[in-house]
CSV table of C-alpha atoms in Angstrom, one decimal:
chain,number,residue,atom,x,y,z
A,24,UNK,CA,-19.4,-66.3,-4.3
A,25,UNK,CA,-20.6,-63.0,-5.8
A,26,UNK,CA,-23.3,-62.0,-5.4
A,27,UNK,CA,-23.9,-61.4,-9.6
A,28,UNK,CA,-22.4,-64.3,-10.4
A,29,UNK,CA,-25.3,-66.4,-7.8
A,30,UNK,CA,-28.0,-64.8,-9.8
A,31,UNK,CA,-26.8,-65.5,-13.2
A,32,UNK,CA,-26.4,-69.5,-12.3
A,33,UNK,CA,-30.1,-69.7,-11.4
A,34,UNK,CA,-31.2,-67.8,-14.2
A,35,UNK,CA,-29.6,-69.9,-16.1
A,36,UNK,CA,-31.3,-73.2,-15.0
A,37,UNK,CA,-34.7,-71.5,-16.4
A,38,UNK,CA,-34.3,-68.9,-18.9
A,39,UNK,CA,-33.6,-71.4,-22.0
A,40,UNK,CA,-36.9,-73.6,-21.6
A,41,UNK,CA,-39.6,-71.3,-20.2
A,42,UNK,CA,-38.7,-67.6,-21.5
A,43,UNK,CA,-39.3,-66.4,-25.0
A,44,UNK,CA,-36.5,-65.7,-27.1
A,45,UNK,CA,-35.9,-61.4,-27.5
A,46,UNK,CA,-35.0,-59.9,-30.5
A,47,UNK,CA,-32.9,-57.4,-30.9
A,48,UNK,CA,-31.4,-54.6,-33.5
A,49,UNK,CA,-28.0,-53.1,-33.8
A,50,UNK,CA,-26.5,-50.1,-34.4
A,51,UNK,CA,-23.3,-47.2,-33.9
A,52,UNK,CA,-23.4,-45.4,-30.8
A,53,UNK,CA,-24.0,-42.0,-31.5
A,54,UNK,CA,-21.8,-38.9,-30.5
A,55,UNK,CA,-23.8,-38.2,-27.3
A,56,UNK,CA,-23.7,-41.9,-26.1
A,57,UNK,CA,-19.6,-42.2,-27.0
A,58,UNK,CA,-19.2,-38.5,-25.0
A,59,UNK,CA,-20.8,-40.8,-22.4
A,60,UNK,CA,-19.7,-44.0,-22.7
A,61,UNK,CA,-18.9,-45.3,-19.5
A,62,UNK,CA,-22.3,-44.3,-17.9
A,63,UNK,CA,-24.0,-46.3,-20.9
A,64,UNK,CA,-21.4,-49.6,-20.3
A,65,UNK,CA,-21.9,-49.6,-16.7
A,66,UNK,CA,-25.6,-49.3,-16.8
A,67,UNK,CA,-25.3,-53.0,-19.1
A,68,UNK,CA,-27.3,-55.9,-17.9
A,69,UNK,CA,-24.1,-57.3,-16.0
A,70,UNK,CA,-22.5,-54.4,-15.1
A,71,UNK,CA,-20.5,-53.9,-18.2
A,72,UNK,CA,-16.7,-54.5,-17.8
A,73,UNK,CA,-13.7,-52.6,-17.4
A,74,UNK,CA,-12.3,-54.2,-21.0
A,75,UNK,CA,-15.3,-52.6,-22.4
A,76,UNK,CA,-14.3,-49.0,-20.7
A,77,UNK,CA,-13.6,-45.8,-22.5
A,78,UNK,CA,-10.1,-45.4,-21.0
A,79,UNK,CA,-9.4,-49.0,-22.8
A,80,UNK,CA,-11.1,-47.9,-26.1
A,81,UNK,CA,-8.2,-45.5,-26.0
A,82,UNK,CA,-5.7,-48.2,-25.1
A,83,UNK,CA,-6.5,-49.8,-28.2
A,84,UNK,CA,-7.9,-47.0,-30.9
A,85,UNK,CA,-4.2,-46.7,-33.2
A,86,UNK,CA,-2.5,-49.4,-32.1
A,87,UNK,CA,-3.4,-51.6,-34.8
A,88,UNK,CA,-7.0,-52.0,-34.1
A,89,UNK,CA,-9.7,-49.9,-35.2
A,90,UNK,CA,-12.2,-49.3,-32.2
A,91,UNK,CA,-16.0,-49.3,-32.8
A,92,UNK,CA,-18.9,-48.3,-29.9
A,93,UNK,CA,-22.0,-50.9,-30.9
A,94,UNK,CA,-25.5,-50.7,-29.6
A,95,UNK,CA,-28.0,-53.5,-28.8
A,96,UNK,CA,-30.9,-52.6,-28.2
A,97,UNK,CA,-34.6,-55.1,-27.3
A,98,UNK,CA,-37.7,-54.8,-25.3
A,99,UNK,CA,-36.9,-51.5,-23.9
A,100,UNK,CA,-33.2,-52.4,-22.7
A,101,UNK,CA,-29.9,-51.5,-24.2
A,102,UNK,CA,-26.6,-53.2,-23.9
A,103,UNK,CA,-23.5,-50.5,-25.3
A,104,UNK,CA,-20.6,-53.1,-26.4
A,105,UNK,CA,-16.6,-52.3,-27.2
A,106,UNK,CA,-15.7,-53.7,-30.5
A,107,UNK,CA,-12.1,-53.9,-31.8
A,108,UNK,CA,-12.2,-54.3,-35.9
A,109,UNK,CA,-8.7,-55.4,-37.6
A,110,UNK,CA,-8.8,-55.7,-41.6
A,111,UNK,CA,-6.9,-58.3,-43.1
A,112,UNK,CA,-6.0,-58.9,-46.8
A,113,UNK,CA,-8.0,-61.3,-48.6
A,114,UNK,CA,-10.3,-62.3,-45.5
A,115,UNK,CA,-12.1,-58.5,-44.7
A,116,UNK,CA,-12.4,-58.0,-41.0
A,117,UNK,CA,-12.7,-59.4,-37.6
A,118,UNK,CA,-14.7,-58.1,-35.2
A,119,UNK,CA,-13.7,-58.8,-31.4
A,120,UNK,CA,-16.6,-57.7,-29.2
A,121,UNK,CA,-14.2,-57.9,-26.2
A,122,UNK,CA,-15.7,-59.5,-23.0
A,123,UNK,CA,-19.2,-59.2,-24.6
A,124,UNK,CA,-21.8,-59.1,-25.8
A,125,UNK,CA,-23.1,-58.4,-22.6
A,126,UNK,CA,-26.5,-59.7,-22.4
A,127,UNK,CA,-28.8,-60.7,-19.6
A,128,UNK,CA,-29.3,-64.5,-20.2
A,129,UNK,CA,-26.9,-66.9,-22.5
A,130,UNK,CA,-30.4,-67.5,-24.0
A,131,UNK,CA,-30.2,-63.9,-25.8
A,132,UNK,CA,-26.5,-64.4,-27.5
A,133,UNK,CA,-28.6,-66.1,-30.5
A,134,UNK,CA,-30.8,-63.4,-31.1
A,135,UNK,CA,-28.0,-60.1,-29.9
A,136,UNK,CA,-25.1,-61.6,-32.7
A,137,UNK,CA,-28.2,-62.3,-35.3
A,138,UNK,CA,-28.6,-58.6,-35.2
A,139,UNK,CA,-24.9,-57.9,-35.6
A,140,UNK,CA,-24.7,-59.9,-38.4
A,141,UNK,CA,-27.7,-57.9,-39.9
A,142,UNK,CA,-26.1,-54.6,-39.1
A,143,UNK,CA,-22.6,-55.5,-40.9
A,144,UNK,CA,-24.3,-57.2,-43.8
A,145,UNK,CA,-26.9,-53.7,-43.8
A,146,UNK,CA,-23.3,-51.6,-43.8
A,147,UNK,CA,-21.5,-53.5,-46.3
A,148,UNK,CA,-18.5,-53.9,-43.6
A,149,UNK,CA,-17.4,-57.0,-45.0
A,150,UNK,CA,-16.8,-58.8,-41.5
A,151,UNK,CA,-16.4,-62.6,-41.9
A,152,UNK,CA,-16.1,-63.7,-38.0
A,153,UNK,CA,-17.5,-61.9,-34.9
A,154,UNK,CA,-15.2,-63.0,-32.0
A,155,UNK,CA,-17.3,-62.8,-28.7
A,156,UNK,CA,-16.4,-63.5,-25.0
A,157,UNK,CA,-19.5,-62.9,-22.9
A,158,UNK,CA,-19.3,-62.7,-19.2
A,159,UNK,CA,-21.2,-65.8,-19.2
A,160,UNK,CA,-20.7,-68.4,-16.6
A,161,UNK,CA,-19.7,-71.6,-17.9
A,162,UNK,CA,-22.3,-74.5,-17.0
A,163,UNK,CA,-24.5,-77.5,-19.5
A,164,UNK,CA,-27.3,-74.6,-20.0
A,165,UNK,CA,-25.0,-72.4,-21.5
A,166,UNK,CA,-23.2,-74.6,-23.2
A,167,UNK,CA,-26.4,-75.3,-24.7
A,168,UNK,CA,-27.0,-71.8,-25.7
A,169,UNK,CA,-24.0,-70.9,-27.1
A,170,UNK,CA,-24.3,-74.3,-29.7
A,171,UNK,CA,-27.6,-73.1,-30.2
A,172,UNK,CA,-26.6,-69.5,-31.6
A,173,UNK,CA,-24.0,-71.7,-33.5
A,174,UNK,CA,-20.6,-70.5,-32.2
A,175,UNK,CA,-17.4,-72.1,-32.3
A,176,UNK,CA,-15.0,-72.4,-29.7
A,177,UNK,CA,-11.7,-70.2,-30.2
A,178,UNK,CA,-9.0,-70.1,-27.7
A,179,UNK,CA,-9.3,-68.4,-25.1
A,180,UNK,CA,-7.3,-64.9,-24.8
A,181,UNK,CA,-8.3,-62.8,-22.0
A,182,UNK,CA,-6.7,-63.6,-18.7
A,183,UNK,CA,-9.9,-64.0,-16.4
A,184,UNK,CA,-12.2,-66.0,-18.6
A,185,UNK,CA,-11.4,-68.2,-15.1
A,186,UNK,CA,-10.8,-66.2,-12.0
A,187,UNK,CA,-11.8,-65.8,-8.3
A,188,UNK,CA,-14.6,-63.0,-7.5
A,189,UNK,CA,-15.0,-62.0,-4.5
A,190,UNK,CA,-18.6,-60.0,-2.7
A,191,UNK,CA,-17.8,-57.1,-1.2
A,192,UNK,CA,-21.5,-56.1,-0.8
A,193,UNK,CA,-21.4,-56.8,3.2
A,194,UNK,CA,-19.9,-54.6,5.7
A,195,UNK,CA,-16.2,-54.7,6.1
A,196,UNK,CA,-16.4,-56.9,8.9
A,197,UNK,CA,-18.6,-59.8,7.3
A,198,UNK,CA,-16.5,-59.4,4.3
A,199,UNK,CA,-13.6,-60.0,6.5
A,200,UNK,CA,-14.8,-63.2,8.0
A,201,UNK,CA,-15.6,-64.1,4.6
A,202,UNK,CA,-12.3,-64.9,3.5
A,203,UNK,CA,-10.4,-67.7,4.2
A,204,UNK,CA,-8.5,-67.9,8.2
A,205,UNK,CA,-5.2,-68.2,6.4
A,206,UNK,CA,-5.7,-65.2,4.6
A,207,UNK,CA,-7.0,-63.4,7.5
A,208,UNK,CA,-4.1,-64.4,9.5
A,209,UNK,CA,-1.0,-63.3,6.8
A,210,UNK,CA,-3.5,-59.5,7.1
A,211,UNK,CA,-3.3,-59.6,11.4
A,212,UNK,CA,0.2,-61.2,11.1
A,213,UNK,CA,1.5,-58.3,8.4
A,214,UNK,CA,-0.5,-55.6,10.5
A,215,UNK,CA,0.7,-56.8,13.8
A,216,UNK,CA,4.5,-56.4,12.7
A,217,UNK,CA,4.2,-53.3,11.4
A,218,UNK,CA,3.8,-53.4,7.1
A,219,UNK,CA,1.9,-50.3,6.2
A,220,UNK,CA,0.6,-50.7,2.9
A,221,UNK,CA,0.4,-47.2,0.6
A,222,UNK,CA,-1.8,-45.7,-2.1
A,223,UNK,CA,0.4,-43.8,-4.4
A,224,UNK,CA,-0.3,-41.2,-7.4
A,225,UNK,CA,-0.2,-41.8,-11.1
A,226,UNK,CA,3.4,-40.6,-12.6
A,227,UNK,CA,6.4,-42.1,-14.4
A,228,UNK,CA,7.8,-43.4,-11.1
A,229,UNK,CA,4.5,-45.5,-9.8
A,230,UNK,CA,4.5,-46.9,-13.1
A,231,UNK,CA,8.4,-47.8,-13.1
A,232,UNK,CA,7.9,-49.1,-9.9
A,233,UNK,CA,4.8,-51.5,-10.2
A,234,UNK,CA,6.5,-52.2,-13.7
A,235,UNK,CA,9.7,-53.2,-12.3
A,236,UNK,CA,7.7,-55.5,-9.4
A,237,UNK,CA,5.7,-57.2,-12.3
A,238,UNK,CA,9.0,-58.0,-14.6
A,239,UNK,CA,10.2,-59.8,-11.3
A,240,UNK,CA,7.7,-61.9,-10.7
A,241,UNK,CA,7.5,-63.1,-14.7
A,242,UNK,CA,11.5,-63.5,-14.5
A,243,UNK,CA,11.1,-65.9,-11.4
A,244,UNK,CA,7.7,-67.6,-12.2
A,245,UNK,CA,7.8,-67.2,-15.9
A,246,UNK,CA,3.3,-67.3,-15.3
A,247,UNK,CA,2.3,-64.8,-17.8
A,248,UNK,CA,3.7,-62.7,-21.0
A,249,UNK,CA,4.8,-58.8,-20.3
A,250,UNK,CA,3.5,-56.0,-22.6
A,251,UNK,CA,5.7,-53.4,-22.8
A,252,UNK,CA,6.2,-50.5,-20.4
A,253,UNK,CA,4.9,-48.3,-22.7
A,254,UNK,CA,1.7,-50.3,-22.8
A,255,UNK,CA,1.2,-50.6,-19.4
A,256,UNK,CA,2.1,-46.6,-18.9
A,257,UNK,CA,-0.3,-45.7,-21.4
A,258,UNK,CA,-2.8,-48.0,-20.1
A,259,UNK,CA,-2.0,-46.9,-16.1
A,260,UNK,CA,-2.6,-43.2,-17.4
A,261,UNK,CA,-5.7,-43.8,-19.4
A,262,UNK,CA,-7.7,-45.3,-16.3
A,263,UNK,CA,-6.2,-43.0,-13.7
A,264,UNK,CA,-7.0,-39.9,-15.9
A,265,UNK,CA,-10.7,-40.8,-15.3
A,266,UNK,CA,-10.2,-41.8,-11.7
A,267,UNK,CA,-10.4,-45.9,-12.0
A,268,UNK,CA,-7.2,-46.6,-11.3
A,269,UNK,CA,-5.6,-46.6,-7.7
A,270,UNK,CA,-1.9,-48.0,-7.0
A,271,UNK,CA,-1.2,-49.6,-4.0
A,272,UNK,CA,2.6,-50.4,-2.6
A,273,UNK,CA,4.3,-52.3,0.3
A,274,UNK,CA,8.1,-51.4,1.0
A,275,UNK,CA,10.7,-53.4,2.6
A,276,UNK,CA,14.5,-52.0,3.0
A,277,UNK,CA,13.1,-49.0,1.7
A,278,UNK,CA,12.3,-50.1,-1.8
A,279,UNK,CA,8.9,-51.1,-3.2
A,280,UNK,CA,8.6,-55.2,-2.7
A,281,UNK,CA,4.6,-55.4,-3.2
A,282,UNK,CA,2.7,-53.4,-5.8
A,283,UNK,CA,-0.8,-53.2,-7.3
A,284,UNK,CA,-3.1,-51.7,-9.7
A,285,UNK,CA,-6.7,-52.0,-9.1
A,286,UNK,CA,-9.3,-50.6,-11.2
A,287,UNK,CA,-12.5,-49.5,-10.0
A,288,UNK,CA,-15.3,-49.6,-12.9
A,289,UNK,CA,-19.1,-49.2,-11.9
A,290,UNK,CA,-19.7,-51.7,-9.2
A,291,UNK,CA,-16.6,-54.1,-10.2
A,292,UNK,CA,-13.0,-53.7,-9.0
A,293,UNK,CA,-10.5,-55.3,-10.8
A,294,UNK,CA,-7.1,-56.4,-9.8
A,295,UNK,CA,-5.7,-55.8,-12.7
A,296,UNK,CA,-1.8,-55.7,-12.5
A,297,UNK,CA,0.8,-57.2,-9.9
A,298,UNK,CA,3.7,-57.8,-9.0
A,299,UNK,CA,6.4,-58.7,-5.9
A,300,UNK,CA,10.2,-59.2,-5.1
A,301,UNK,CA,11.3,-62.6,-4.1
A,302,UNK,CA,12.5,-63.8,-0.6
A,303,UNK,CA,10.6,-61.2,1.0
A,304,UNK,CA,10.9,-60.8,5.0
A,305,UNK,CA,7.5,-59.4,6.0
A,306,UNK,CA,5.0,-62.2,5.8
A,307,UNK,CA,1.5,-61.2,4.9
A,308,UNK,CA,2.4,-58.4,3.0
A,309,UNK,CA,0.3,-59.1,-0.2
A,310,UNK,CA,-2.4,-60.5,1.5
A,311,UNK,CA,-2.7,-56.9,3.3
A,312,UNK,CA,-2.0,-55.2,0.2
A,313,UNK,CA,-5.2,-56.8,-1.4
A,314,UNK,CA,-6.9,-56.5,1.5
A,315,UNK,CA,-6.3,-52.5,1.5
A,316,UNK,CA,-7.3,-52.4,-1.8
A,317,UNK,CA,-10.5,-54.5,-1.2
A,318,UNK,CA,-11.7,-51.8,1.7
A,319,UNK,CA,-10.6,-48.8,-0.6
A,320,UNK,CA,-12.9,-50.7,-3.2
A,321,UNK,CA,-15.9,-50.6,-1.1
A,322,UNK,CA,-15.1,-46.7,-0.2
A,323,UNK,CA,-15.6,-45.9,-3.8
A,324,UNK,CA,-18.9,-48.0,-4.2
A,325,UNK,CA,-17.7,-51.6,-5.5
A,326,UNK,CA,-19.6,-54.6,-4.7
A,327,UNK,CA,-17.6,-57.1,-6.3
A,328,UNK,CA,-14.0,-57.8,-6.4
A,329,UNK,CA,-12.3,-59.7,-9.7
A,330,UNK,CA,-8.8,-60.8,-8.5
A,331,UNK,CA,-8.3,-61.3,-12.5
A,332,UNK,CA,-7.0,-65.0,-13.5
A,333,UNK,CA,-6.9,-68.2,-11.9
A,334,UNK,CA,-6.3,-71.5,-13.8
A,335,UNK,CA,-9.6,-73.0,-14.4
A,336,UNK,CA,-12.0,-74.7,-11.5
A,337,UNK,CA,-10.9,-78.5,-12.4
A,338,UNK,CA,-7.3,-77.6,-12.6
A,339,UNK,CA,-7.0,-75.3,-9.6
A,340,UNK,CA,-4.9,-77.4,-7.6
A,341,UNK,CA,-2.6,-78.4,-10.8
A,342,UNK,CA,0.8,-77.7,-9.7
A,343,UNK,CA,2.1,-77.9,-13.3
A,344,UNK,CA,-0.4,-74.6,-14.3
A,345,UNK,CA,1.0,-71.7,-15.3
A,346,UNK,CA,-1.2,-69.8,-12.9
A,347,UNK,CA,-0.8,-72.5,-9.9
A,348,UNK,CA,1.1,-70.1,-7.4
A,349,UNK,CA,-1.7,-67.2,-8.5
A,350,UNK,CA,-4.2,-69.4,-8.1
A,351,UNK,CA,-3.3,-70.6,-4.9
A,352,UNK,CA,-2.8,-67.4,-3.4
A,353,UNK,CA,-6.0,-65.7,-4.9
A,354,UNK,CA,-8.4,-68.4,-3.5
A,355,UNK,CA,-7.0,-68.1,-0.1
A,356,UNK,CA,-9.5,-65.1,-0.5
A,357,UNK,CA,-12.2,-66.6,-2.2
A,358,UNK,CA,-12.3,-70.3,-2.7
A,359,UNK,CA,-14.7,-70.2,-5.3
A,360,UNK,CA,-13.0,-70.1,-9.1
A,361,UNK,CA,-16.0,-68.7,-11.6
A,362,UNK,CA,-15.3,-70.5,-15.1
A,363,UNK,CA,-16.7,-67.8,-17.6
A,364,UNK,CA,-17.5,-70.0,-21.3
A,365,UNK,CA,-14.7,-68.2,-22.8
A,366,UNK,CA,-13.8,-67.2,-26.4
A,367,UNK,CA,-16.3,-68.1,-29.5
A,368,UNK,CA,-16.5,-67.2,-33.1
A,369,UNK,CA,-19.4,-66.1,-35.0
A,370,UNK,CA,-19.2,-67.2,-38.5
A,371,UNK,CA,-20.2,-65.0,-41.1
A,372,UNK,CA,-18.1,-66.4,-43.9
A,373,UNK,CA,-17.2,-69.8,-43.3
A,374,UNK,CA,-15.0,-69.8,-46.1
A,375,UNK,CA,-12.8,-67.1,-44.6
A,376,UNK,CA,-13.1,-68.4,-41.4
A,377,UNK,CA,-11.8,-71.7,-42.2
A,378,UNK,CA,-8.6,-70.0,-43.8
A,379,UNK,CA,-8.2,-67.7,-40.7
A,380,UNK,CA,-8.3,-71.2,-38.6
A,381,UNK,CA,-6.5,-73.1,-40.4
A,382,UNK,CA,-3.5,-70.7,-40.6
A,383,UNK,CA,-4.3,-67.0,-41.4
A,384,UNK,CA,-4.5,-66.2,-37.8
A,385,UNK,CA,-1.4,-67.4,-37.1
A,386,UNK,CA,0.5,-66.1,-40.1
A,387,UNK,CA,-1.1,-62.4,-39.2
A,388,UNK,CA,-0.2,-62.4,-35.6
A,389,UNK,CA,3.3,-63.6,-36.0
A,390,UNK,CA,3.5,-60.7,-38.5
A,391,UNK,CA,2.0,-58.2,-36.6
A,392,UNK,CA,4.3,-59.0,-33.5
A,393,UNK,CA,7.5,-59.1,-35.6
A,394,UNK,CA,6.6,-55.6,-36.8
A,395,UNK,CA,5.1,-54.2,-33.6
A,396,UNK,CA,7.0,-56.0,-30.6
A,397,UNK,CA,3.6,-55.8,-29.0
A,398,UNK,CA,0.9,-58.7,-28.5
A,399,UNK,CA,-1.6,-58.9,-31.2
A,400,UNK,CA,-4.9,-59.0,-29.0
């Protein structure tokens, strides 16, 4: 289990009785603190997240959202926060404070979204739901905290609100033993017979490669929905251009059969993107693939490794998932699956926010996709 993720659980047994609540103010980053973005993010009480990076900000800023760089600030500490705005007719905007706020205890969610709801009211930017997703671990006591600030519960949409992290604090050795002896085997086996795994550069045909990989694993699993490549291009470029984003690649018959895209933000790596051919020959070959990437991950200074989207801990072993084979194959690494609370709305207007629930959000969506061809969040 990470290391983080240990300390957050037994915070979380004590914080909500026995510490005072914090308060908290918010505000716009200024031009200085968006210059420096990722510095600020990183420096977050958990780390910040790679959803929360500069090189996503530029993902998203045009393509339908509006991005926005928000501020908490209490008791000397500062938390800098991503928020995606979208303005809809008749309902004002929704803010989407994605995979935050990020906050030190679930206990200061109350108090951190009370000040955003200050700050929009203060700047008249008629916002009627704040959707949040904290990197909160899901357990009774923040449960508790989280009815307590009075959020709803919205569907979850990012792909690791439940996902297998891995520490990769220890030396490479203790790290090694620290995975499963299955997945320790396919990395000797795949070693042992020869499979060399790769690193290669950003360009057109890395990303028409890994893309490729990724369409054939959707066509024969049908597990998750593909973006376009364009998306995936753009996105590629954005974290390589800043050097957090490494490709990794296994070939077989001289064409790539095992790709990868890990991004390294902060302390955190994320396996972000993946994808393989079917009826492969060399066994072990993704096993050593993440393996590579997991030592290259410590080179650059990670301490923990997010293998990005497993189905949740009760249903891990639930063939009929949509993530089972992922699942499977990602906790041969790390038994452990971290359940996160998910997605919640803050209501501001609960008028609005009962039309955006009881239809507006699908209405809007199923527009936005017909006119886009691209996923709405």
């Amino acid at each position: 289990m990470s290391a983080r993720i240990q300390n957050y659980r037994n915070r979380a047994h004590t914080r909500l009785d026995t510490a005072p609540l914090r308060e908290f103010t918010a505000r716009f980053a200024t031009a200085e603190e968006i210059e420096n973005w990722d510095k600020h993010v990183t420096a977050n009480p958990n780390g910040g997240n790679m959803l929360q990076s500069a090189a996503y900000a530029s993902v998203k800023n045009g393509s339908g959202w509006k991005v926005r760089f928000l501020v908490l600030e209490g008791h000397g500490t500062a938390s800098y926060n991503l928020v995606l705005e979208k303005s809809f007719p008749v309902l004002g905007r929704l803010w989407y404070l994605i995979k935050g706020p990020d906050v030190a205890d679930a206990a200061d969610l109350g108090p951190a979204l009370a000040a955003c709801a200050a700050f929009v009211r203060s700047q008249k930017l008629n916002v009627f739901t704040i959707k949040v997703e904290p990197d909160i671990v899901d357990s009774v006591e923040a449960r508790q905290a989280l009815n307590a600030a009075g959020l709803v519960k919205a569907p979850n949409i990012q792909s690791n609100d439940s996902t297998a992290l891995l520490d990769i604090s220890g030396p490479e050795d203790e790290v090694f033993k620290a995975i499963s002896s299955r997945a320790r085997n396919a990395v000797r086996r795949a070693e042992r017979e020869g499979c060399r795994v790769v690193r290669q550069e950003q360009g057109p045909e890395t990303y028409r490669a890994l893309y490729d990989l990724m369409a054939d694993t959707v066509n024969a699993k049908g597990s998750m929905p593909l973006r376009s490549y364009e998306y995936y291009a753009r996105f590629w470029d954005e974290f390589c251009n800043r050097g957090q984003g490494n490709f990794f690649f296994v070939h077989e018959d001289g064409k790539p059969s095992v790709g990868a895209f890990v991004i390294n933000y902060g302390a955190k790596a994320t396996y972000k993107d993946g994808g393989s051919t079917q009826n492969r020959k060399q066994y072990g070959d993704s096993h050593l693939v993440q393996w590579t990437a997991i030592r290259r991950m410590q080179e650059l200074g990670c301490t923990e490794y997010d293998f990005c989207g497993t189905p949740p801990a009760a249903r891990i072993k639930d063939k009929t998932h949509n993530l089972y084979g992922m699942g499977m194959f990602k906790t041969s690494f790390t038994k452990t699956v971290t359940d996160f609370v998910g997605c919640h709305d803050y209501v501001l207007s609960p008028l609005r926010h009962r039309l955006w629930t009881k239809g507006g959000e699908k209405v809007f969506r199923r527009i936005e996709t017909a006119r886009t061809g691209q996923q709405f969040y």
